[in-house]
Each structure stands twice: as structure tokens, then as C-alpha cells.
XYZ file of C-alpha atoms in Angstrom:
667
model
C 109.707 43.957 32.470
C 107.531 40.839 33.001
C 104.388 42.258 31.411
C 104.655 40.073 28.308
C 105.297 36.884 30.254
C 102.742 34.232 31.098
C 102.122 33.102 34.666
C 103.946 29.859 33.915
C 107.020 31.739 32.704
C 107.106 33.905 35.836
C 107.138 30.782 38.023
C 109.498 28.724 35.863
C 112.632 29.748 37.751
C 111.409 27.813 40.807
C 110.904 24.561 38.925
C 113.515 21.798 38.976
C 111.806 19.201 36.774
C 108.777 19.109 34.434
C 106.556 17.401 37.008
C 106.873 20.404 39.330
C 104.865 22.589 36.939
C 101.124 23.185 37.052
C 100.389 23.270 40.767
C 98.011 21.049 42.739
C 95.018 21.467 40.422
C 96.750 20.067 37.346
C 94.877 17.170 35.729
C 96.537 13.782 35.205
C 96.384 12.360 31.700
C 96.159 8.595 31.126
C 95.970 6.409 28.011
C 93.903 3.520 26.766
C 96.430 1.513 24.763
C 96.068 -1.071 22.022
C 96.026 -4.576 23.562
C 97.517 -6.229 20.461
C 100.309 -5.498 17.975
C 97.940 -5.365 15.004
C 94.277 -5.444 14.094
C 91.419 -3.155 13.079
C 89.261 -1.265 15.556
C 85.643 -1.919 14.544
C 83.944 0.023 17.328
C 84.546 1.874 20.601
C 81.900 2.463 23.246
C 82.754 5.171 25.791
C 81.164 5.305 29.267
C 79.654 8.589 30.407
C 82.369 10.960 31.582
C 82.227 11.961 35.263
C 82.221 15.704 36.060
C 85.675 17.245 35.711
C 87.002 14.526 33.394
C 87.743 14.891 29.671
C 88.598 12.461 26.880
C 90.146 12.810 23.411
C 90.838 10.476 20.476
C 92.569 10.916 17.147
C 89.428 12.601 15.790
C 89.886 15.433 18.306
C 93.187 16.633 16.862
C 92.395 19.426 14.384
C 95.932 19.588 12.985
C 98.616 17.103 11.927
C 101.969 16.456 13.552
C 105.134 15.747 11.602
C 108.648 15.217 12.819
C 111.514 15.851 10.406
C 109.045 15.299 7.573
C 107.679 12.021 9.002
C 104.004 11.888 10.117
C 103.834 10.728 13.736
C 100.367 9.538 14.843
C 99.223 10.807 18.236
C 96.520 8.143 18.502
C 95.475 4.949 16.752
C 93.283 5.303 13.701
C 91.211 2.341 12.626
C 94.345 0.242 12.078
C 96.540 -0.619 15.069
C 100.237 -0.158 14.272
C 101.811 -1.544 17.449
C 100.933 -3.024 20.808
C 100.541 -0.230 23.329
C 99.682 2.440 20.748
C 97.451 5.082 22.405
C 93.804 4.738 21.338
C 92.474 7.561 23.503
C 93.525 9.748 26.415
C 91.528 10.901 29.408
C 92.383 13.406 32.129
C 91.044 14.192 35.572
C 92.147 15.234 39.047
C 91.982 11.711 40.473
C 94.224 9.223 38.662
C 92.387 6.225 40.113
C 89.058 7.521 38.790
C 90.575 8.128 35.352
C 91.999 4.596 35.238
C 88.661 3.150 36.372
C 86.814 5.040 33.625
C 89.304 3.835 30.996
C 88.848 0.241 32.182
C 85.125 0.480 31.328
C 85.720 1.468 27.693
C 84.452 -1.286 25.386
C 86.187 -2.055 22.093
C 85.710 -4.523 19.284
C 88.955 -5.310 17.482
C 89.063 -7.470 14.360
C 92.217 -9.558 13.917
C 94.494 -8.644 11.009
C 93.872 -10.287 7.673
C 96.654 -12.799 7.094
C 100.037 -12.723 8.792
C 101.346 -9.220 9.378
C 104.884 -9.124 7.961
C 107.413 -6.413 8.876
C 107.676 -3.576 6.378
C 111.188 -3.870 4.952
C 113.000 -1.348 2.768
C 116.500 -1.835 1.425
C 119.299 0.101 -0.209
C 122.337 -1.126 -2.148
C 125.486 1.015 -2.105
C 128.409 -0.011 -4.313
C 131.723 1.457 -5.397
C 134.808 0.140 -7.137
C 135.316 -3.508 -8.043
C 134.661 -5.818 -5.118
C 134.681 -8.916 -7.339
C 138.198 -8.205 -8.585
C 139.444 -7.315 -5.101
C 138.117 -10.559 -3.623
C 139.597 -12.594 -6.464
C 143.052 -11.186 -5.658
C 142.684 -11.304 -1.863
C 145.421 -12.899 0.230
C 142.707 -13.952 2.677
C 138.982 -13.369 3.245
C 137.845 -12.599 6.777
C 134.281 -12.610 8.087
C 132.579 -11.126 11.129
C 129.027 -11.313 12.474
C 127.373 -9.380 15.266
C 123.793 -9.265 16.510
C 122.583 -6.239 18.479
C 119.011 -6.561 19.780
C 116.638 -3.625 20.065
C 116.605 -2.006 23.477
C 113.175 -2.028 25.140
C 111.297 1.163 26.016
C 112.655 2.996 29.045
C 111.346 1.875 32.424
C 111.555 5.430 33.759
C 108.517 7.644 33.177
C 108.971 10.777 31.077
C 106.827 13.654 32.363
C 105.392 16.439 30.219
C 103.143 19.181 31.603
C 101.007 21.586 29.582
C 100.151 24.682 31.629
C 97.183 26.585 30.197
C 97.001 30.307 30.924
C 94.222 31.918 28.894
C 95.107 31.552 25.224
C 98.690 30.580 26.065
C 100.037 27.054 26.452
C 103.405 26.468 28.132
C 104.937 23.037 27.667
C 107.300 21.817 30.398
C 109.476 18.969 29.127
C 112.997 17.565 29.059
C 113.717 17.991 25.366
C 116.676 18.517 23.069
C 114.402 20.060 20.428
C 112.044 22.689 21.913
C 111.462 24.184 18.466
C 109.816 20.949 17.332
C 107.523 20.941 20.381
C 106.419 24.497 19.691
C 105.845 23.855 16.008
C 103.881 20.630 16.435
C 101.761 21.710 19.396
C 100.710 24.771 17.405
C 99.886 22.500 14.456
C 97.951 20.030 16.625
C 95.859 22.825 18.154
C 95.672 24.836 14.929
C 96.737 27.936 16.786
C 99.387 30.607 16.287
C 102.889 29.658 17.412
C 103.068 32.850 19.460
C 100.603 31.220 21.869
C 102.899 28.242 22.468
C 105.803 28.506 24.897
C 108.321 25.809 25.814
C 110.210 25.513 29.098
C 112.965 22.926 28.719
C 114.744 20.908 31.398
C 118.015 18.927 31.318
C 117.854 15.774 29.209
C 119.246 12.405 30.255
C 123.053 12.403 29.947
C 124.419 10.221 27.172
C 121.013 9.782 25.570
C 119.087 11.030 22.543
C 115.708 9.643 23.597
C 114.417 13.185 24.163
C 114.798 13.994 20.456
C 111.243 13.555 19.146
C 109.224 11.655 21.757
C 108.511 14.644 24.084
C 106.915 16.356 21.078
C 104.280 13.614 20.792
C 103.494 13.668 24.517
C 103.369 17.477 24.484
C 100.783 17.432 21.683
C 98.669 14.894 23.577
C 98.860 16.955 26.777
C 98.003 20.161 24.905
C 94.932 18.577 23.280
C 93.696 17.399 26.683
C 94.417 20.820 28.163
C 92.525 22.521 25.348
C 89.519 20.248 25.917
C 89.561 20.627 29.722
C 90.493 24.332 29.747
C 92.956 23.353 32.490
C 96.579 22.313 32.851
C 97.441 18.642 32.220
C 100.330 16.376 33.237
C 101.201 13.151 31.381
C 103.687 10.446 32.365
C 104.685 8.233 29.458
C 107.325 5.695 28.506
C 110.134 6.763 26.177
C 110.774 4.488 23.167
C 113.733 2.160 22.830
C 116.643 2.139 20.388
C 116.921 0.171 17.116
C 118.932 -3.022 16.905
C 120.791 -4.624 14.033
C 122.181 -7.810 12.525
C 125.483 -7.459 10.619
C 127.504 -9.788 8.381
C 130.822 -8.430 7.078
C 133.194 -10.101 4.578
C 136.490 -8.429 3.853
C 139.184 -8.966 1.233
C 142.611 -8.595 2.860
C 145.937 -8.266 1.053
C 149.267 -9.789 2.120
C 150.121 -6.723 4.215
C 146.889 -6.924 6.199
C 145.147 -4.019 4.475
C 141.406 -4.060 3.794
C 140.975 -3.900 0.006
C 137.234 -4.579 -0.279
C 134.131 -5.070 1.853
C 130.903 -6.968 1.313
C 128.366 -6.135 4.012
C 124.763 -7.176 4.550
C 122.906 -5.721 7.503
C 119.368 -5.249 8.768
C 118.233 -2.580 11.207
C 115.259 -3.537 13.366
C 113.063 -0.570 14.225
C 109.615 0.131 15.566
C 106.545 0.925 13.481
C 107.614 4.582 13.260
C 111.184 5.895 13.193
C 111.638 9.624 12.498
C 114.976 10.581 10.923
C 115.647 6.972 9.949
C 117.652 8.087 6.901
C 120.034 9.992 9.190
C 120.368 6.899 11.382
C 120.916 4.602 8.383
C 123.698 6.759 6.932
C 125.503 6.968 10.265
C 125.384 3.184 10.555
C 126.952 2.997 7.086
C 129.806 5.342 7.961
C 130.438 3.581 11.264
C 130.913 0.253 9.464
C 134.035 1.621 7.760
C 135.377 3.134 10.990
C 138.605 5.016 10.165
C 140.235 2.616 7.718
C 140.256 3.526 3.998
C 138.333 1.226 1.658
C 137.540 2.140 -1.954
C 135.832 -1.095 -3.032
C 132.623 -2.097 -1.337
C 129.162 -3.555 -1.805
C 126.731 -2.891 1.035
C 123.130 -4.057 1.204
C 121.325 -2.357 4.065
C 117.769 -3.055 5.164
C 115.398 -1.343 7.582
C 112.724 -3.584 9.067
C 109.722 -1.824 10.621
C 108.000 -4.187 13.017
C 104.681 -3.910 14.867
C 106.439 -2.607 17.966
C 106.600 0.827 19.643
C 108.374 3.585 17.679
C 112.146 3.870 17.852
C 114.293 6.841 18.688
C 117.975 7.618 18.157
C 120.470 5.598 20.125
C 123.302 7.424 21.919
C 125.371 7.710 18.722
C 122.413 8.131 16.359
C 123.452 4.950 14.513
C 127.210 5.186 14.956
C 127.044 2.920 18.016
C 125.772 0.049 15.841
C 128.048 0.664 12.855
C 131.227 1.118 14.882
C 130.600 -1.996 16.970
C 130.390 -4.107 13.809
C 133.161 -2.251 11.955
C 135.700 -2.204 14.788
C 134.973 -5.818 15.700
C 135.775 -6.729 12.098
C 138.943 -4.608 12.218
C 140.125 -6.428 15.345
C 139.508 -9.750 13.596
C 141.649 -8.602 10.662
C 144.432 -7.545 13.042
C 144.282 -10.927 14.798
C 144.362 -13.046 11.627
C 147.027 -10.854 10.017
C 149.338 -12.003 12.821
C 150.287 -8.404 13.559
C 150.365 -6.779 16.995
C 146.896 -5.169 17.276
C 148.288 -1.722 18.023
C 150.690 -1.934 15.105
C 147.962 -3.069 12.698
C 145.749 -0.114 13.639
C 148.645 2.317 13.324
C 149.605 1.056 9.872
C 145.981 0.970 8.709
C 145.236 4.619 9.484
C 144.963 6.929 6.455
C 147.974 9.038 5.543
C 147.890 12.763 4.658
C 146.149 13.288 1.330
C 144.216 10.035 1.634
C 140.515 9.875 2.512
C 139.352 7.748 5.425
C 136.454 5.318 5.537
C 134.584 5.233 2.213
C 135.874 8.630 1.080
C 135.677 11.178 3.909
C 138.120 14.070 3.667
C 140.914 13.658 6.215
C 141.440 16.747 8.420
C 144.873 18.339 8.305
C 145.297 17.874 12.051
C 144.379 14.158 12.057
C 145.434 13.161 15.600
C 144.820 9.416 15.750
C 148.408 8.120 15.581
C 149.479 10.254 18.537
C 146.322 9.311 20.434
C 146.808 5.606 19.720
C 150.402 5.695 20.943
C 149.276 7.442 24.129
C 146.582 4.838 24.796
C 148.939 1.914 24.102
C 151.547 3.291 26.506
C 149.081 4.150 29.282
C 147.526 0.689 29.244
C 150.661 -1.363 28.491
C 148.417 -2.863 25.822
C 150.869 -4.746 23.633
C 152.486 -6.629 26.529
C 149.156 -7.495 28.168
C 147.576 -8.538 24.877
C 150.469 -10.877 24.077
C 150.386 -12.349 27.597
C 146.617 -12.900 27.632
C 146.758 -14.383 24.134
C 149.463 -16.820 25.192
C 147.279 -17.904 28.115
C 144.318 -18.391 25.781
C 146.307 -20.621 23.458
C 147.858 -22.735 26.222
C 145.070 -22.971 28.803
C 144.388 -26.645 27.978
C 147.868 -27.437 29.301
C 147.508 -25.611 32.628
C 147.834 -27.778 35.742
C 145.071 -25.904 37.563
C 142.297 -23.596 36.503
C 142.702 -19.973 37.618
C 139.878 -18.030 39.245
C 139.799 -15.612 36.307
C 140.913 -15.473 32.702
C 141.774 -12.018 31.404
C 141.457 -10.251 28.087
C 142.106 -6.824 26.618
C 140.635 -5.120 23.554
C 141.360 -2.030 21.471
C 138.993 0.123 19.442
C 139.193 3.422 17.579
C 136.351 5.758 16.743
C 135.226 9.132 15.490
C 131.999 11.044 15.941
C 130.418 13.444 13.445
C 129.098 16.603 15.107
C 125.876 17.827 13.481
C 123.404 16.256 11.069
C 123.924 14.517 7.732
C 120.380 14.856 6.396
C 118.714 18.183 5.791
C 114.966 18.302 6.482
C 113.838 21.912 6.609
C 112.586 21.648 10.172
C 116.055 20.827 11.459
C 116.247 24.609 11.496
C 119.190 26.948 11.803
C 121.364 28.039 14.691
C 121.129 31.697 15.686
C 121.799 34.077 18.558
C 121.916 37.788 19.398
C 124.235 39.628 21.793
C 123.048 42.985 23.176
C 125.244 45.232 25.326
C 123.173 47.950 27.037
C 124.149 51.329 28.501
C 124.621 49.865 31.988
C 127.181 47.333 30.764
C 124.729 44.425 31.004
C 125.057 41.786 28.282
C 121.998 39.840 27.143
C 122.465 36.683 25.093
C 119.312 35.787 23.183
C 119.316 32.206 21.961
C 116.908 29.266 21.726
C 115.987 27.549 24.976
C 118.686 25.014 25.760
C 118.367 24.365 29.538
C 119.076 27.625 31.300
C 121.542 27.591 34.138
C 123.259 24.420 32.960
C 127.028 23.857 32.860
C 127.286 24.677 29.164
C 125.551 28.008 29.682
C 127.953 28.855 32.498
C 130.888 27.996 30.240
C 129.475 30.233 27.499
C 129.098 33.010 30.049
C 132.744 32.657 31.115
C 133.959 32.610 27.503
C 131.942 35.672 26.482
C 132.944 37.510 29.653
C 136.626 36.939 28.872
C 136.210 38.259 25.325
C 134.377 41.425 26.403
C 135.914 41.953 29.843
C 132.531 41.601 31.565
C 131.828 39.841 34.864
C 129.604 36.764 34.793
C 126.982 38.444 36.967
C 126.424 41.032 34.213
C 125.608 38.377 31.591
C 122.044 37.124 31.164
C 120.504 34.520 28.852
C 117.003 34.757 27.435
C 114.827 33.205 24.763
C 111.816 35.481 25.230
C 112.732 37.760 22.324
C 113.166 34.973 19.785
C 110.933 35.710 16.813
C 107.934 33.481 16.121
C 109.271 32.466 12.710
C 112.650 31.418 14.143
C 112.866 27.765 15.112
C 116.224 26.335 16.081
C 117.227 22.802 15.303
C 117.931 20.196 17.986
C 120.683 20.682 20.552
C 122.192 17.210 20.262
C 124.831 15.353 18.229
C 127.313 18.022 19.308
C 125.402 20.905 17.669
C 125.067 22.900 20.882
C 128.750 22.513 21.741
C 130.350 23.059 18.347
C 128.016 25.394 16.452
C 126.695 27.669 19.199
C 130.125 28.029 20.791
C 131.532 29.192 17.460
C 128.627 31.608 16.876
C 129.021 33.031 20.372
C 132.751 33.541 19.868
C 132.195 35.294 16.518
C 129.458 37.525 17.921
C 131.535 38.377 20.999
C 134.560 39.424 18.935
C 132.361 41.512 16.630
C 130.764 43.227 19.611
C 134.211 43.891 21.080
C 135.204 45.795 17.921
C 131.987 47.807 17.754
C 131.737 48.837 21.417
C 134.551 51.366 20.995
C 133.085 53.070 17.942
C 129.293 52.710 18.208
C 127.002 54.124 20.904
C 125.302 51.757 23.342
C 123.129 49.739 23.232
C 124.726 47.550 20.548
C 123.240 44.332 19.168
C 125.106 41.734 17.119
C 123.371 38.851 15.323
C 124.969 35.625 14.211
C 123.332 32.658 12.505
C 124.254 29.495 10.702
C 121.805 27.953 8.311
C 122.066 24.432 7.031
C 123.755 24.260 3.664
C 122.573 20.731 2.925
C 126.203 19.566 3.272
C 126.989 20.438 -0.342
C 130.488 19.043 0.110
C 129.047 15.628 0.999
C 127.900 13.170 -1.665
C 125.584 10.647 0.067
C 125.509 8.378 -2.990
C 129.286 8.030 -3.294
C 129.893 8.528 0.449
C 132.558 11.109 -0.347
C 133.367 14.565 0.975
C 132.976 16.257 4.363
C 129.721 15.109 5.966
C 129.867 16.837 9.359
C 130.474 20.206 10.979
C 133.347 18.830 13.064
C 134.753 15.435 14.013
C 135.648 14.168 17.492
C 138.239 11.379 17.716
C 138.916 8.670 20.272
C 140.849 5.534 21.198
C 139.498 3.095 23.776
C 141.089 0.109 25.516
C 139.136 -2.245 27.774
C 140.599 -4.866 30.113
C 138.268 -7.486 31.586
C 138.308 -10.615 33.725
C 135.982 -13.594 33.239
C 135.188 -15.699 36.294
C 135.705 -19.419 35.679
C 133.103 -20.141 38.382
C 130.192 -17.804 37.579
C 131.137 -16.944 33.975
C 130.569 -13.290 34.820
C 132.481 -10.634 32.899
C 134.115 -8.018 35.112
C 135.532 -4.908 33.398
C 138.621 -4.093 35.463
C 140.033 -1.022 33.721
C 139.293 1.253 30.790
C 141.604 3.746 29.099
C 140.153 6.472 26.877
C 142.056 9.078 24.873
C 139.649 11.640 23.423
C 140.034 14.648 21.145
C 137.134 16.989 21.911
C 138.838 20.145 20.714
C 138.824 23.084 23.116
C 137.208 21.907 26.353
C 134.840 24.557 27.665
C 134.283 22.672 30.941
C 137.045 20.083 31.587
C 135.506 18.739 34.813
C 132.030 18.513 33.304
C 133.442 16.902 30.145
C 135.162 14.235 32.235
C 131.978 13.635 34.228
C 129.930 13.312 31.019
C 132.396 10.749 29.648
C 132.277 8.771 32.906
C 128.466 8.650 32.773
C 128.622 7.411 29.174
C 131.137 4.727 30.164
C 128.809 3.465 32.893
C 125.820 3.394 30.531
C 127.822 1.718 27.768
C 128.971 -1.074 30.063
C 125.349 -1.749 31.036
C 124.590 -2.063 27.306
C 127.477 -4.509 26.838
C 126.784 -7.102 29.491
C 124.329 -8.408 32.058
C 124.905 -10.134 35.369
C 125.258 -9.280 39.022
C 126.282 -5.768 39.969
C 130.025 -5.379 40.305
C 131.404 -5.265 43.821
C 134.148 -2.900 42.723
C 133.916 -0.014 40.296
C 135.779 -0.175 36.999
C 138.867 2.041 36.937
C 138.507 4.577 34.131
C 141.491 6.606 32.924
C 140.357 9.499 30.698
C 142.907 11.574 28.798
C 141.864 14.559 26.684
C 144.163 15.077 23.723
C 145.569 18.570 23.198
C 148.056 19.432 20.468
C 148.343 23.045 21.600
C 146.656 24.535 18.524
C 143.552 26.724 18.643
C 140.671 24.346 18.064
C 136.890 24.205 17.908
C 134.944 22.660 20.788
C 133.433 19.255 19.972
C 131.301 16.555 21.557
C 133.071 14.110 23.881
C 130.283 12.224 25.671
C 129.247 10.063 22.687
C 132.650 8.521 21.965
C 132.571 5.852 24.726
C 129.505 4.337 23.012
C 131.508 3.996 19.785
C 134.748 2.623 21.259
C 134.003 0.553 24.354
C 131.594 -2.118 22.971
C 133.963 -3.454 20.291
C 136.978 -3.371 22.638
C 134.874 -5.065 25.318
C 133.813 -7.910 23.008
C 137.395 -8.408 21.800
C 138.521 -8.729 25.410
C 135.713 -11.183 26.247
C 136.587 -13.337 23.240
C 140.246 -13.411 24.241
C 139.539 -14.205 27.888
C 136.838 -16.816 27.294
C 137.935 -18.425 24.055
C 134.323 -18.108 22.874
C 133.446 -16.193 19.674
C 130.685 -14.118 21.246
C 128.653 -12.471 18.476
C 125.835 -10.860 20.419
C 125.456 -8.190 23.057
C 124.699 -7.909 25.854
C 127.073 -10.669 26.921
C 125.592 -13.040 29.498
C 127.126 -15.830 31.604
C 124.805 -18.234 29.791
C 126.377 -17.324 26.438
C 129.801 -18.287 27.779
C 128.504 -21.552 29.242
C 126.660 -22.660 26.119
C 129.518 -21.408 23.935
C 131.850 -23.833 25.683
C 134.220 -21.486 27.441
C 137.589 -23.191 27.291
C 138.817 -24.470 30.625
């Protein structure tokens, strides 16, 4: 049964993380990196290589690597694109010896000619008559927010290439194994059947494993090919883009948003695969849920001489929603309406599109979810009380130890991709029931043994009346020409769950009329979102939509100016929950990570209380992503609460005590 498997595949069941692969004789790969952010390499002089050590440069890559249609350089050419860009890689058994050899490499680098300016592209999106709407506006409200780029991860990302004859097995934590296989084969100019990928769990609440492991895998494979041995590389994952947003809104006498004028710039690294996908998600996030048919938006992408960028946790939504919901809260405040009431009255009604023109689902749940969140948190009473304190604090006889604030934010998350590069691939699986009653589920490698796989096993077992122990997952029979798209942005939860349910029900019908073994195939190819018009921002852009309401209560110390989140309430619609406990845990992890993104300061002595409610209207529903929503709801609610508690119009995250001091926090 194992005759067609490589040695690495036979041992893979014992491995817990990528670094465990390869054994003791695996070589360690190290990089010589560009010492400056720009310049031209005039010459490189390499020392003689010691026995057992190998070295490669960009000239040693026979093929080209592309990610979602974007060329991604493995090494520096003559022109340096960013500081830290790999110039060459060397590998050997002794890391110290490899580093010492790299330190003796001599380079001559000419400075860039003139001042290197960021490469900026821009796009103008307009609809309706913003000029007329602003001329008739009851009031015009503005909002600004600055979100800096996050630096590269401090934790090392390990990729191992195990060479076994003509076969190469890549061990990596990746949400897109198909891309690794495709690009490693291209880099080596070899048949894809010789490339195998063993995936490991990715970081929860993160999309940093989208494209970066592919680059490291190609570098490790090239070293392995040169050395004829297995190679391990530890590298630093890229950071997330930042943005600068300025929003002006025309508001009528009833507090409705009638027009928007928005100018924003996204700050990215020198390379940013799938930047169009990211840009469009930022756009949609700016509108949040509230209908607006008149708008003028000028969006820019600035590529700087810094390390490449990868998707943030919401693939752009986390930036757009922070700006959009912060603006919405400002409108609610200046409209002199209770915040909860303003949100409720501003939601779209049946038959009306939401945002710029997105089709509203028939089971739109947000009003019920908002009411639940308001009641759980006692939001309206607390907000009124904290606001009264803010307005009258100058008249207090003594200063309290803390001032408090509370904020509200709504959000939605689009499951799946907007853009349609061919290499995003399709989703596919095969169910085979054999004569012994064993069920084999053949699907792309998605982290075998994980919680989602166990949930799929339970679901399929219930459909077919089969015990979990009789259900096995495999990816060994996947055809060479089949490459699945990435298992992120809710694709693995929503699409594969639906395919598995369809295939299971089909198999259930056939098992009583067809002889065993029986195989059932199901696939879903990208349609290019024909119902979505990216120019008009109208239609149905995503496979499914997850919904959420978030409320954050904080306290600001009048002594240290530290912000302490005291309690968070989240009401989330994730459809049918396959794993309720795991879903709650995933949301809690996202909450913790989101709070670290929102503020800096000393570690809290007490944990923030988090109340998570999953919405269920009793109808049969599709499973959807839940872990991304905290990134879209918490930041805006957090900043609202900080502004209320401090009396300072904070317009930048993360929030620091210094910002409150220099902003003149009202005493």
C-alpha cells in the first residue's frame, strides 16, 4: 500500500512541525542579505566553498516563480529592491561555518541614482452625484485614521525540503500547498509529480502563510538540488500593509449617510502579491454595512523599498472596517442619536443593497444581533453615563483612578476571493466507499488530523451511518494537474464543507443501488464572480458572508495613561458551527491578537472578559468563517471607547500612553 510513497511521506505521521523533518543530516540554509534598501550590485566575490557546503544565487534558478500572476524574486538581481533582500543562500551542516563563510563574501554596491521614490499607483472610483449630495447636506462630518505597517514577524518560519532521489518533499506551514508544489516545480524545471508537500497547521488568526512559504520552499529546493541533500531554512515572515485614511461624509437631517468622499493610501512593501484583492476588500470595508449610492474614492498603493507584504488577518477588511466604522461612530455621535439606535436605523432594509451596492441576503440578521449585543452589554445606559462623565469631568471635585468608555462596531466578512487569477484553483474532493465499508476522502492537503478534519469526519459519518474510525483522509491520489486554491478567507470552511455534504448525500443514494466500491466526485471551479461588478461595486462578491457585532468597554488610568480593556461582547453569525468549542477558541485567539494590534503598554494584570454569542435563527445554514470578525469589529469599537474615556481624538493605532499625554487627556 505504501509502495508509491516517498521515505519522507512514510515518516510524516511522526512529525509535529516542519523543523522535525529531515533528520540529523539535514543541511541548514542561510542568507546573505542586502545591507541597504536600494542600490546596484556591481560585483560579488565569493570565497572558496568548504567541503560539504553549497551556494546559490538568482542565476542558479532555472525556472521562474510567480504567485497569483505576480513575479516574486527569490534573490536580488543587479538592482536591490529592499533592505534585507536575499542576495545568495548557502547551506551546510554547521550553521556557524555557513555564517562565517557568508561573512567573507565581498560585494561592491553602487548607491542609487537620485532619490528613490516609492512606486505609487492610484485608482479613482466614482458613482452618483457627490457634489449635489454635499451641497444639500445637513452637515458634513470628517474622520481620519492612520494605521502603520506591521513589521516582519519576530518568530522564525521553518521550511524543510527533504530530497529522496528524484523526489522533493516540502514541509511547511502553509495555507496554499498547491502554490508551493507549482512554484517549486517551476523553480527546478521538473515535473510536478516529483514535488510533494506536507503541510502543518498555520498560525491562528493569520494569513501570513499565504505566499511567503512558497518563496522559502523554492529557495530550500534549489539548495537541496545543488547539494543533493535535504535542506532546512528558517526565515522571517513579512509584515502587513498599513494605511492612511481621510473620510468626508454628507449627512442628511435624519443622520443618514448620503455621500462619501474618501482619499486613502495603502503602504506596502516592494512586492505585494494579490494586492488587487487586498485593495478591493479595503474599499468594501470602508462602506461597512450602511448603504451609500453617491461616492468618490481615490485609493493609492505605495510600494516602498521595504520587505514584501502579505495579507493581514482580514485581507484588507481590517483596514477598511476600522476607518469605515470609526466614521460611522462619529456620524452617530454628531447626529445626537443613541449609538445603538443610529446603527439600527442605518441598516439596509429588505430589497435595498448594503454598502456600495452589495445584494442583501434574505436572512440578513444584523438587527437581531445588534439588539442582543446591546442588551448583553447594557450598552445604551453605559454609553450615556460615560458620555456624561466625559462632558462634566472638568467640574469633578476629585480625579478618579480611571475614566471609562464603551464603543460599538458592526462588521461582515466575505468568505472566498474577489479576484480570479487562474492559479487560485478550484475546490475538489472524491469520496470512495469500498467493499469493507471503509470511506476514503480524497482532498487537497489541508492539515491532516486537525479539528476541521475531525468535524468533517463526524458530519460525513452522520450522513452515511459510518463510524469515525472507518473514515480516512488522503491527498496521495490527487492528480498532478489538479491544484487547489488556498484554504483561507473561509474557503476551507464554507466551500469544502458544502462539497463534502453534497458528495456524502449523493453517495448515500447510490450505495443502495450500485455495487461497491463507489466513488463520488464533487468540484467547484471559480466562476470569476460573474454576479459581481468590480467597477460599479455592485452584485454578490463572495461565496458567503459572516456577520458580527462587537462592543468594547475600556478603562484609562489617569496615572499611567494605560488603556485597559475590561470587557468585550461579540455576537457572531458563522452559520452552522461544525465545531462550537473550536470556533469559540478561534475567536478568543483572534480577540487577543486584535487587542495587541490596538494598543501598547504593560501587560494586563487581569484578563479581559470576553462574552461570545453565536447567532442561530434555527434555519438550515451554510458554515462560515468566524475567526476573522474580531479583527473587523474590535479596533473601531476600541478606539471609540478610548476617545470617550480620554477625551482625546486618537487617530492612530496602536494607542500608546504617550499619545494620551501629548493629546492632552482631559483631567
